[in-house]
Tab-separated table of C-alpha atoms in Angstrom:
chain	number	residue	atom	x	y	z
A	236	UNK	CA	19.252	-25.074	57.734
A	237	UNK	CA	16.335	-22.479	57.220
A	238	UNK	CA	15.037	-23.841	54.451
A	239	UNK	CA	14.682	-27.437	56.556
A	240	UNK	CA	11.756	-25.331	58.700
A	241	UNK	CA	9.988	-24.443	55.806
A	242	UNK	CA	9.089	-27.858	54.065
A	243	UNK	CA	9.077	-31.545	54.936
A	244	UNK	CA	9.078	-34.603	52.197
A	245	UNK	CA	8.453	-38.367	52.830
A	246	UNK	CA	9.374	-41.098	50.227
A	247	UNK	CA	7.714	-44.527	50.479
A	248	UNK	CA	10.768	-46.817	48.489
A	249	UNK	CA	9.451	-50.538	47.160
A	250	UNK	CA	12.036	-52.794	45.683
A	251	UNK	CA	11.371	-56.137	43.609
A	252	UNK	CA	13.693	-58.235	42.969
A	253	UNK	CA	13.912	-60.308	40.273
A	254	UNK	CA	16.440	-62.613	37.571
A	255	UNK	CA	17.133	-60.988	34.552
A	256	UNK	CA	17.861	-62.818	31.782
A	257	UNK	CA	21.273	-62.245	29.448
A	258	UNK	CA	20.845	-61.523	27.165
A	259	UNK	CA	17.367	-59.559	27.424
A	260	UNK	CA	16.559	-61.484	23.965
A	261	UNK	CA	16.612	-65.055	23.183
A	262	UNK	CA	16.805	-65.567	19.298
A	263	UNK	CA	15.394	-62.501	17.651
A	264	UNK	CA	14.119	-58.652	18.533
A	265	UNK	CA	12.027	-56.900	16.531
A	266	UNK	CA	12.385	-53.287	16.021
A	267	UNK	CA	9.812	-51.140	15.124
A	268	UNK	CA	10.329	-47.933	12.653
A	269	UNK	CA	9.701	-45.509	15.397
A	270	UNK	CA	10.556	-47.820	18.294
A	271	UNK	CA	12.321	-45.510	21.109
A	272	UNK	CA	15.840	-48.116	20.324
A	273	UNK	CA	17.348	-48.045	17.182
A	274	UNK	CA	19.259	-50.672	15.476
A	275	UNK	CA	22.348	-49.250	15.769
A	276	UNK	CA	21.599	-49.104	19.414
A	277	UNK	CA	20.497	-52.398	19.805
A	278	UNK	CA	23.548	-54.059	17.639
A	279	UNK	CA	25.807	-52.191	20.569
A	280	UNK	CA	24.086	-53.691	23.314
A	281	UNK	CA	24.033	-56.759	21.848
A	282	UNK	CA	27.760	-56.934	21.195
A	283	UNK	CA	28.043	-55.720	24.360
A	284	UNK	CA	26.444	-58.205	26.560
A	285	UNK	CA	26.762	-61.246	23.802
A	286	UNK	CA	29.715	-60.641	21.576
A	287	UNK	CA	29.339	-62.632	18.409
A	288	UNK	CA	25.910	-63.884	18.769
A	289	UNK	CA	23.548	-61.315	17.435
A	290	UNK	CA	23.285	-59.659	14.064
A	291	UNK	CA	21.472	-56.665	12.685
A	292	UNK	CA	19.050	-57.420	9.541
A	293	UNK	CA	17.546	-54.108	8.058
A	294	UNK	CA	14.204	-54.301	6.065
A	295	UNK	CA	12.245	-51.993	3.851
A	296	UNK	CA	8.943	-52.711	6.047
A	297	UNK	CA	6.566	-49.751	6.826
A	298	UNK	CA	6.824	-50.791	10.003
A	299	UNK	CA	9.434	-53.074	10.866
A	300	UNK	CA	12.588	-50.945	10.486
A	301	UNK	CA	15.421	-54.352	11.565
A	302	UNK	CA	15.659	-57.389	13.241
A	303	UNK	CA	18.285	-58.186	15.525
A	304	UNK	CA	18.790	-62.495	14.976
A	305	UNK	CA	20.873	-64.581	16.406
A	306	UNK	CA	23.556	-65.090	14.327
A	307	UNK	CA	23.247	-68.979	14.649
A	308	UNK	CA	19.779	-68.977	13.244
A	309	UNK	CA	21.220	-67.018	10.154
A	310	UNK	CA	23.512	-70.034	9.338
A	311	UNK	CA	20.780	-72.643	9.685
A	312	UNK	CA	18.195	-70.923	7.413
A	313	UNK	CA	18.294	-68.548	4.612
A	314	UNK	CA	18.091	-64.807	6.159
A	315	UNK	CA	15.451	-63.649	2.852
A	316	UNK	CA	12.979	-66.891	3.795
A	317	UNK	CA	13.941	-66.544	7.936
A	318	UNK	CA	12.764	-62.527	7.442
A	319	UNK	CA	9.764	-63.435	5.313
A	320	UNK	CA	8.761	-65.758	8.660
A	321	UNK	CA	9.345	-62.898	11.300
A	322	UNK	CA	7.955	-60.241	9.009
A	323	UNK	CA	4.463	-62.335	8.557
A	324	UNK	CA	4.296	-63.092	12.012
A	325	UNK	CA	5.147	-59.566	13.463
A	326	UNK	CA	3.272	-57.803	10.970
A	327	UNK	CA	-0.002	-59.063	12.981
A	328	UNK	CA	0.680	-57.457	15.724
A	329	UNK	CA	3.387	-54.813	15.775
A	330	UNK	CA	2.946	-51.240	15.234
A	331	UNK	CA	6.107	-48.953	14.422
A	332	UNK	CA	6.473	-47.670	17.927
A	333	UNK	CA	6.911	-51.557	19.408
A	334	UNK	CA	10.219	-53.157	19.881
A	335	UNK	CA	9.640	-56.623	20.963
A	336	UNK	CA	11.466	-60.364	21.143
A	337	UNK	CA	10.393	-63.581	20.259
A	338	UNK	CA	11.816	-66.774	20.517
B	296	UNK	CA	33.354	-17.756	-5.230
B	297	UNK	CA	34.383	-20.298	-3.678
B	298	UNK	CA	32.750	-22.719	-0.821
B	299	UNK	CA	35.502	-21.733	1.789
B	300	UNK	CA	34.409	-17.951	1.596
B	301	UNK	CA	30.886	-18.746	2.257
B	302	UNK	CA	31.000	-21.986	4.794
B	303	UNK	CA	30.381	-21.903	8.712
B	304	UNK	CA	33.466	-22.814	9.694
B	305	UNK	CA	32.542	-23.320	13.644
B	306	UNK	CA	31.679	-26.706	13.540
B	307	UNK	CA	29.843	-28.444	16.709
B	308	UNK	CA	29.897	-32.082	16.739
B	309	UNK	CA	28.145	-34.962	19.192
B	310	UNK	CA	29.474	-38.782	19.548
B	311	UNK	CA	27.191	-41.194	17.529
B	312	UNK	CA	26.662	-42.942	20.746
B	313	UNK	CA	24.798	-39.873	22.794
B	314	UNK	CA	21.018	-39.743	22.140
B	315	UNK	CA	18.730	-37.415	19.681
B	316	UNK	CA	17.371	-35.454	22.673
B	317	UNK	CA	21.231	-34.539	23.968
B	318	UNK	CA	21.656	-33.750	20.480
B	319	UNK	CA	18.902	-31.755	19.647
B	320	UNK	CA	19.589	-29.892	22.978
B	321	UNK	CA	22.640	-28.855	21.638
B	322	UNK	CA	21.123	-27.858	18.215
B	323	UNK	CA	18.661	-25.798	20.605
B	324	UNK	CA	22.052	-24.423	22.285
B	325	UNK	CA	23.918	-22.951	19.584
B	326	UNK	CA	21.183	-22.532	17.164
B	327	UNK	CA	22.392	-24.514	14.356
B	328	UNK	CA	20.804	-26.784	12.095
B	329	UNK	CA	23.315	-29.668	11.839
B	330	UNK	CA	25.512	-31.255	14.157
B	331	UNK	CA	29.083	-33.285	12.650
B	332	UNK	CA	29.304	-37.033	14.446
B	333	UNK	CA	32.257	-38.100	15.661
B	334	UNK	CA	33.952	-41.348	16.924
B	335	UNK	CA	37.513	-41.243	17.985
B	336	UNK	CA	38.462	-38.165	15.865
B	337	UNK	CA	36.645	-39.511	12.385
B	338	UNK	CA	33.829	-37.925	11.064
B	339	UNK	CA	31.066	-41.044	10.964
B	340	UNK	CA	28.251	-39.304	9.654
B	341	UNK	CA	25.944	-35.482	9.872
B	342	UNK	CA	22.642	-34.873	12.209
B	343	UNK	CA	20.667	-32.589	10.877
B	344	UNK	CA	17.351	-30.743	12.508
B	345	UNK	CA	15.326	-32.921	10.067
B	346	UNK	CA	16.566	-36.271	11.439
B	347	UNK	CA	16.345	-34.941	15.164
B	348	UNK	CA	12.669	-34.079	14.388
B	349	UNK	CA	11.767	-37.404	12.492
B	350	UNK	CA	13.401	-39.716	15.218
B	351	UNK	CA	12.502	-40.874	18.605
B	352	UNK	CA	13.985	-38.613	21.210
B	353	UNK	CA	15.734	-41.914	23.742
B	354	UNK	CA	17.479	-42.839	19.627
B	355	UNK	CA	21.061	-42.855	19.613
B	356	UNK	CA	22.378	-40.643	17.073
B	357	UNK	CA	24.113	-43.418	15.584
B	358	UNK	CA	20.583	-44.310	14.404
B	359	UNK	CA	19.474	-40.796	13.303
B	360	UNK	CA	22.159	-39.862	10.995
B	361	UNK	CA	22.977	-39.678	8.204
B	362	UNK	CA	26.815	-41.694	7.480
B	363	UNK	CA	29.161	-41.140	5.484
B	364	UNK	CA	28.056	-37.089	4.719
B	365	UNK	CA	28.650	-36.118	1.199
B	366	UNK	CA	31.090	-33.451	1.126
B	367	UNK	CA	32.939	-30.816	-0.881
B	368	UNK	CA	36.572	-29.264	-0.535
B	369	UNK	CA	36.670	-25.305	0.379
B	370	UNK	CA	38.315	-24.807	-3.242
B	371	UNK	CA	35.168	-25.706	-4.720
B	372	UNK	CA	33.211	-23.418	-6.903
B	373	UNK	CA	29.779	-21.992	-5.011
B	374	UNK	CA	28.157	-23.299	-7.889
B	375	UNK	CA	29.688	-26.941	-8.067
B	376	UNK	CA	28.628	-27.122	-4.615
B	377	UNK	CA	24.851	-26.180	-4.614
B	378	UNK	CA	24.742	-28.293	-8.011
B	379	UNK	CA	26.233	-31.314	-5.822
B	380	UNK	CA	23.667	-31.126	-3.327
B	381	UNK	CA	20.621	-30.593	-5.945
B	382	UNK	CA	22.077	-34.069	-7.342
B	383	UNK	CA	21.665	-35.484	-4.109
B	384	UNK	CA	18.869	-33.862	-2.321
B	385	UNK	CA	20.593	-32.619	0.496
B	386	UNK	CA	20.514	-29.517	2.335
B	387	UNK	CA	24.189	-29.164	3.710
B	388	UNK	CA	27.717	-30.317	2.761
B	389	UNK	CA	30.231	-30.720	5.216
B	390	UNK	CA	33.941	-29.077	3.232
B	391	UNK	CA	36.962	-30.523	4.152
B	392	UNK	CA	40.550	-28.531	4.236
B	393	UNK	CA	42.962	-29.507	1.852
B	394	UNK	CA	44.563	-32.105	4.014
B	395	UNK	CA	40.969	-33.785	4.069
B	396	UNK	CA	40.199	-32.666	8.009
B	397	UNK	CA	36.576	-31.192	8.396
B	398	UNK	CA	36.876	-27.484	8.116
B	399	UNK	CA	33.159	-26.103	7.435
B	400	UNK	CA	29.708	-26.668	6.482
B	401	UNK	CA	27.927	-25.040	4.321
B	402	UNK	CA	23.761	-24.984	3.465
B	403	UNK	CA	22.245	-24.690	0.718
B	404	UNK	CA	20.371	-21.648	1.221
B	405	UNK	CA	23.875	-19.900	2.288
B	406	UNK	CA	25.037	-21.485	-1.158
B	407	UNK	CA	21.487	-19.744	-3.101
B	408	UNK	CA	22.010	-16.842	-2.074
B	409	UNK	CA	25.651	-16.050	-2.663
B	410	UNK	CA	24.917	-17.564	-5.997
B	411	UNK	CA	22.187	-14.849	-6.701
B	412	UNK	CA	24.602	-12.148	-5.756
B	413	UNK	CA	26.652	-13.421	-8.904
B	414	UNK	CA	23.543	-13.603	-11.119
B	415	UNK	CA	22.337	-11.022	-13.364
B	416	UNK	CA	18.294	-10.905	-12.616
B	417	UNK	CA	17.584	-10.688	-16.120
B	418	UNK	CA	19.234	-13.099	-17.827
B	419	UNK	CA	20.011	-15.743	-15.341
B	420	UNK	CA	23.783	-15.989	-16.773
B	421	UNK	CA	26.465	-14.939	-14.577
B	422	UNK	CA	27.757	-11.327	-13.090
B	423	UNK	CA	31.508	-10.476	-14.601
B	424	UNK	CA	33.018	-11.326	-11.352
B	425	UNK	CA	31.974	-14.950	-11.036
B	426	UNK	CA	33.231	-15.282	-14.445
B	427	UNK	CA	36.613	-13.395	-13.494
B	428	UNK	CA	37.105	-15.606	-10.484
B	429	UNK	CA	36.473	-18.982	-12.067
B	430	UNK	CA	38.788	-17.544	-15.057
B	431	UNK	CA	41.696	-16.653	-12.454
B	432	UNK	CA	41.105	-20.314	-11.183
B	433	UNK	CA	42.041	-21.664	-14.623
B	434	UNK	CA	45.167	-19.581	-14.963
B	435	UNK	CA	46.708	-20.216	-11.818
B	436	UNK	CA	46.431	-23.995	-12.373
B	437	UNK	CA	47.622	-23.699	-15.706
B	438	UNK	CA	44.197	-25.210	-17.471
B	439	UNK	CA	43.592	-24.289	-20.942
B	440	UNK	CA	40.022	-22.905	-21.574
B	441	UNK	CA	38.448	-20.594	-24.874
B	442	UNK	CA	37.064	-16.988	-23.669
B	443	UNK	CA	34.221	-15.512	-25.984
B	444	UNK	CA	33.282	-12.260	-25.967
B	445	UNK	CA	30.135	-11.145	-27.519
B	446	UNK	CA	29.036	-7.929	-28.456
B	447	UNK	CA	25.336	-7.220	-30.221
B	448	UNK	CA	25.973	-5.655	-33.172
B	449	UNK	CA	23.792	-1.783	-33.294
B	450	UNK	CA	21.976	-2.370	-30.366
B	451	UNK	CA	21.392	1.060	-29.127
B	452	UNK	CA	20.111	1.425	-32.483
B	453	UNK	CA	17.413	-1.615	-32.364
B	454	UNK	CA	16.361	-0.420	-29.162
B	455	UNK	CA	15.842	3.024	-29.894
B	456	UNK	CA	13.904	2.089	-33.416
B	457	UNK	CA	11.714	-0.288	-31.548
B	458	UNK	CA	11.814	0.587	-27.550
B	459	UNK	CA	13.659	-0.388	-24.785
B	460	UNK	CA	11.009	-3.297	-24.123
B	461	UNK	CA	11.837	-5.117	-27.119
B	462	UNK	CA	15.405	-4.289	-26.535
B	463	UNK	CA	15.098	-6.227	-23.247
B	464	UNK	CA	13.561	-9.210	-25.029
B	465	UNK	CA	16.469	-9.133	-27.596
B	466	UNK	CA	18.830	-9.710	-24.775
B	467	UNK	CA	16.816	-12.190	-22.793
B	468	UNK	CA	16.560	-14.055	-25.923
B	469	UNK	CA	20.226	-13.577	-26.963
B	470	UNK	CA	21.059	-15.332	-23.634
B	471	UNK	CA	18.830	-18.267	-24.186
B	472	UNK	CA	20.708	-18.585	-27.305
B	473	UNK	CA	23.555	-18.895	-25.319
B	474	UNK	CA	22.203	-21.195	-23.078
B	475	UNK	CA	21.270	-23.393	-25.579
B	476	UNK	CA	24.326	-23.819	-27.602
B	477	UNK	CA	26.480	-24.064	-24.417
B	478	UNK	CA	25.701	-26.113	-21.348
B	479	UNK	CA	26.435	-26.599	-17.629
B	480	UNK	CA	29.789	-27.139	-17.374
B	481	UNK	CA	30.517	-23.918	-19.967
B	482	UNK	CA	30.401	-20.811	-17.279
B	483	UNK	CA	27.965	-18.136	-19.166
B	484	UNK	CA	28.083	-14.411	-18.622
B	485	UNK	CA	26.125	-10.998	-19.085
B	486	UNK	CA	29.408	-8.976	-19.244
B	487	UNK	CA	27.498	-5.635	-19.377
B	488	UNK	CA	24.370	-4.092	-21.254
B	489	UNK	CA	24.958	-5.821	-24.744
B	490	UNK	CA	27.988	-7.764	-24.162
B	491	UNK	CA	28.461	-11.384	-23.015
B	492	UNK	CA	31.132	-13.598	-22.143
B	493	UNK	CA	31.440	-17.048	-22.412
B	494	UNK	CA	34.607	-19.127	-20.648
B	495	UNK	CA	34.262	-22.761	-21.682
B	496	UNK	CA	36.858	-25.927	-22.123
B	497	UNK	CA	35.052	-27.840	-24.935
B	498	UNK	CA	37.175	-28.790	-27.745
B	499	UNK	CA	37.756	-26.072	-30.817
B	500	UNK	CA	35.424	-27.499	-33.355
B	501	UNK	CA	32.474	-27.415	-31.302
B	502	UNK	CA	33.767	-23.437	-30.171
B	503	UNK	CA	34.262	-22.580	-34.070
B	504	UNK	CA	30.095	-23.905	-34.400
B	505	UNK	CA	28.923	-21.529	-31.939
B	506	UNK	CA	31.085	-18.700	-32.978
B	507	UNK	CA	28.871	-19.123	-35.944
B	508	UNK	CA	25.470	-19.952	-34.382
B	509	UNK	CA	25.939	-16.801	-32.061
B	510	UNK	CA	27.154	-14.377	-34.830
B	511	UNK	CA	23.795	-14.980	-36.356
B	512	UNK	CA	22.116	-13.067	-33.260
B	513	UNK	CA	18.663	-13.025	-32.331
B	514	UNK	CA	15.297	-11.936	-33.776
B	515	UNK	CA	11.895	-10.488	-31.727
B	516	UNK	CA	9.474	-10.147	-34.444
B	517	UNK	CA	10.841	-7.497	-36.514
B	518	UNK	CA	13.571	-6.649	-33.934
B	519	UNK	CA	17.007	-8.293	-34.968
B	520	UNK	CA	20.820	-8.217	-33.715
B	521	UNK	CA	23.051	-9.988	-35.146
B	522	UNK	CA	26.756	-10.104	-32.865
B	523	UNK	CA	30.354	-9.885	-32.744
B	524	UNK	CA	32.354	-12.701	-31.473
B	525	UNK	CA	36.075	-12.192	-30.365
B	526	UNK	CA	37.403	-15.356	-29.729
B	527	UNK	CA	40.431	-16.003	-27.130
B	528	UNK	CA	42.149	-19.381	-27.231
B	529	UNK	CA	43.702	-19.505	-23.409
B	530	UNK	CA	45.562	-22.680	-24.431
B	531	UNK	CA	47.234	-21.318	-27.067
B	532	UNK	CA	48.919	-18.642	-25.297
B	533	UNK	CA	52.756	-19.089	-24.655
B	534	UNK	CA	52.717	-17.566	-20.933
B	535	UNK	CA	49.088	-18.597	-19.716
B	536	UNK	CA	50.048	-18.318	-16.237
B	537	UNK	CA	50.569	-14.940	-16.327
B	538	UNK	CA	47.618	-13.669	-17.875
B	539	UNK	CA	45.103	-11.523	-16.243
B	540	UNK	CA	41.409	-11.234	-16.338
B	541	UNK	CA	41.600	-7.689	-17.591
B	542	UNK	CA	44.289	-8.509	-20.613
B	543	UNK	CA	41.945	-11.900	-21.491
B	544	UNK	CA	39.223	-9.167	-21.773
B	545	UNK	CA	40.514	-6.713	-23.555
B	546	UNK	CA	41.917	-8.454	-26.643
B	547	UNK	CA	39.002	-10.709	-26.634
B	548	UNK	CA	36.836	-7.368	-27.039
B	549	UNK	CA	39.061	-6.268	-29.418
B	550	UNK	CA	38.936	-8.932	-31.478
B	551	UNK	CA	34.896	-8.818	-31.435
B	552	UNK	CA	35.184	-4.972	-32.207
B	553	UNK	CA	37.421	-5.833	-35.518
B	554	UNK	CA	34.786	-8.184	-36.626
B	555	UNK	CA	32.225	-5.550	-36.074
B	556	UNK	CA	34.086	-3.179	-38.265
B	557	UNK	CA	35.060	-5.526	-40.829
B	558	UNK	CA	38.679	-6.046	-40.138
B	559	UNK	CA	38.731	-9.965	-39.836
């Protein structure tokens, strides 16, 4: 009750609302070497909120350190030529802290 | 001697699922280099300071580890041990209890420096005691093994003739002799000033060779020693579980002090 006398904060709250989409990817997420999620990480939250769907493909990239893929894709195309694709496309742009989803 | 003497055998562990910083918090907390991961009672992998330090901080452990940790059993020889992680580059080896539950880890530097204990500094071969232990070892499980022991012929003599330097050099030399003709799996030993002691399990022709090789001793310049080798086969012996260390010793000696006088 003292310590009430002494001091007085104020806290100004916003709130947006908006739909988020399940899951958070739609085919593929890209996960870079020193991205703050690892793939372990995002195979559990995958299975998690899609059970079945998603699978974990490691590479040897500098800076690519996984893919997460929808497993469906995997069965339509060859994972070696389907990671060639996303490699060559992501390599463009990524850098090894970036984690990011395309579709 | 052995890896159970030497481990850590507090053993703090984190779930694979918390993250790096939790787990290098912890580290931080106890002061230890290495954390065991578990899920659901099994050991899934080993964190060590060097993956906390190379990984993102929000990581889950699960992607910081190492799985799988190679590992060694607290029976193991000190010297198995650090040559097992040499082989694989690693700095720690988690040791599992007989019944195959975690018990320990050890490092390698803990493993380095318990080895140099049993080294002698001048040769590089073993102290008696290593040799005594991993001999004791045999015997109690019953394996048969050949015990050498080597004595330089007139030694005081050599290195009173041509100096104590040159005397050193003689048994430097003498125990790169013995390093050559043995290997790593034969255990190698400066028994005392002039003497050595070898304990190996290689078959009896190849033992007979280097009987021979070492009796011819070892030359520095004009400085030469040639040496007496009493020869012990373990496996021969009717009773080998209930020989000692000090009995394998003595009639070994023995036998290298009748070939020194001409007996045999």
């Amino acid at each position: 009750m003292e310590d009430r006398k002494n001091y007085s904060r104020k806290a100004m709250l916003s709130l947006k609302i908006s739909e988020f989409e399940m899951p958070p990817m739609q085919d593929l997420l890209i996960i870079g070497r020193r991205a703050p999620i690892g793939p372990e990480a995002v195979r559990r939250m995958a299975e998690a909120l899609s059970p079945d769907q998603f699978s974990v493909v490691r590479t040897d990239h500098p800076k690519i350190e996984a893919v997460l893929i929808r497993t469906s894709l995997l069965q339509m195309l060859d994972e070696s030529v389907l990671m060639d694709v996303i490699v060559q496309e992501a390599e463009g742009s990524s850098t090894k802290r970036w984690c990011f989803a395309r579709s | 001697m052995k890896v159970g003497e030497v481990m850590t055998r507090t053993i703090h562990s984190v779930s694979s699922g918390r993250s790096v910083l939790h787990a290098s918090e912890l580290m931080e907390r106890f002061r230890i280099g290495s954390l065991l991961v578990v899920d659901a009672g099994t050991v899934t992998g080993i964190l060590t300071s060097r993956d906390v330090r190379t990984t993102h901080p929000n990581r889950i452990v699960a992607d910081a580890m190492t799985a799988d940790p190679i590992g060694t059993v607290e029976d193991a020889f000190v010297w198995d041990a650090l040559n097992l992680m040499a082989e694989n580059g690693i700095e720690r080896l988690l040791v599992r209890s007989k019944d195959g539950s975690p018990s320990g880890i050890v490092t390698r530097e803990t493993l380095a420096s318990r080895i140099a204990e049993l080294t002698d500094p001048m040769t590089g071969l073993f102290r008696s005691d290593y040799l005594e232990a991993i001999a004791l070892d045999l015997i109690a499980r019953g394996q048969p093994f050949h015990f050498l022991f080597i004595d330089l012929n007139d030694f005081g003599v050599v290195n009173k003739r041509f100096g104590h330097p040159v005397g050193d050099d003689l048994i430097c030399g003498f125990a790169g002799k013995l390093k050559s003709v043995f290997g790593e799996e034969d255990c190698l030993c400066r028994y005392a000033g002039d003497e050595f002691a070898v304990l190996s399990k290689r078959p009896p022709s190849f033992i007979r060779d280097a009987v021979g090789t070492l009796a011819d001793g070892f030359s520095v310049g004009p400085a030469h020693v040639s040496a007496s080798v009493g020869w012990l086969d373990a496996g021969a012996e009717p009773d080998l579980g209930k020989l000692t260390f000090r009995e394998l010793v003595l009639r070994a000696s023995l036998m290298s002090t009748e070939r020194k006088t001409g007996k045999v």
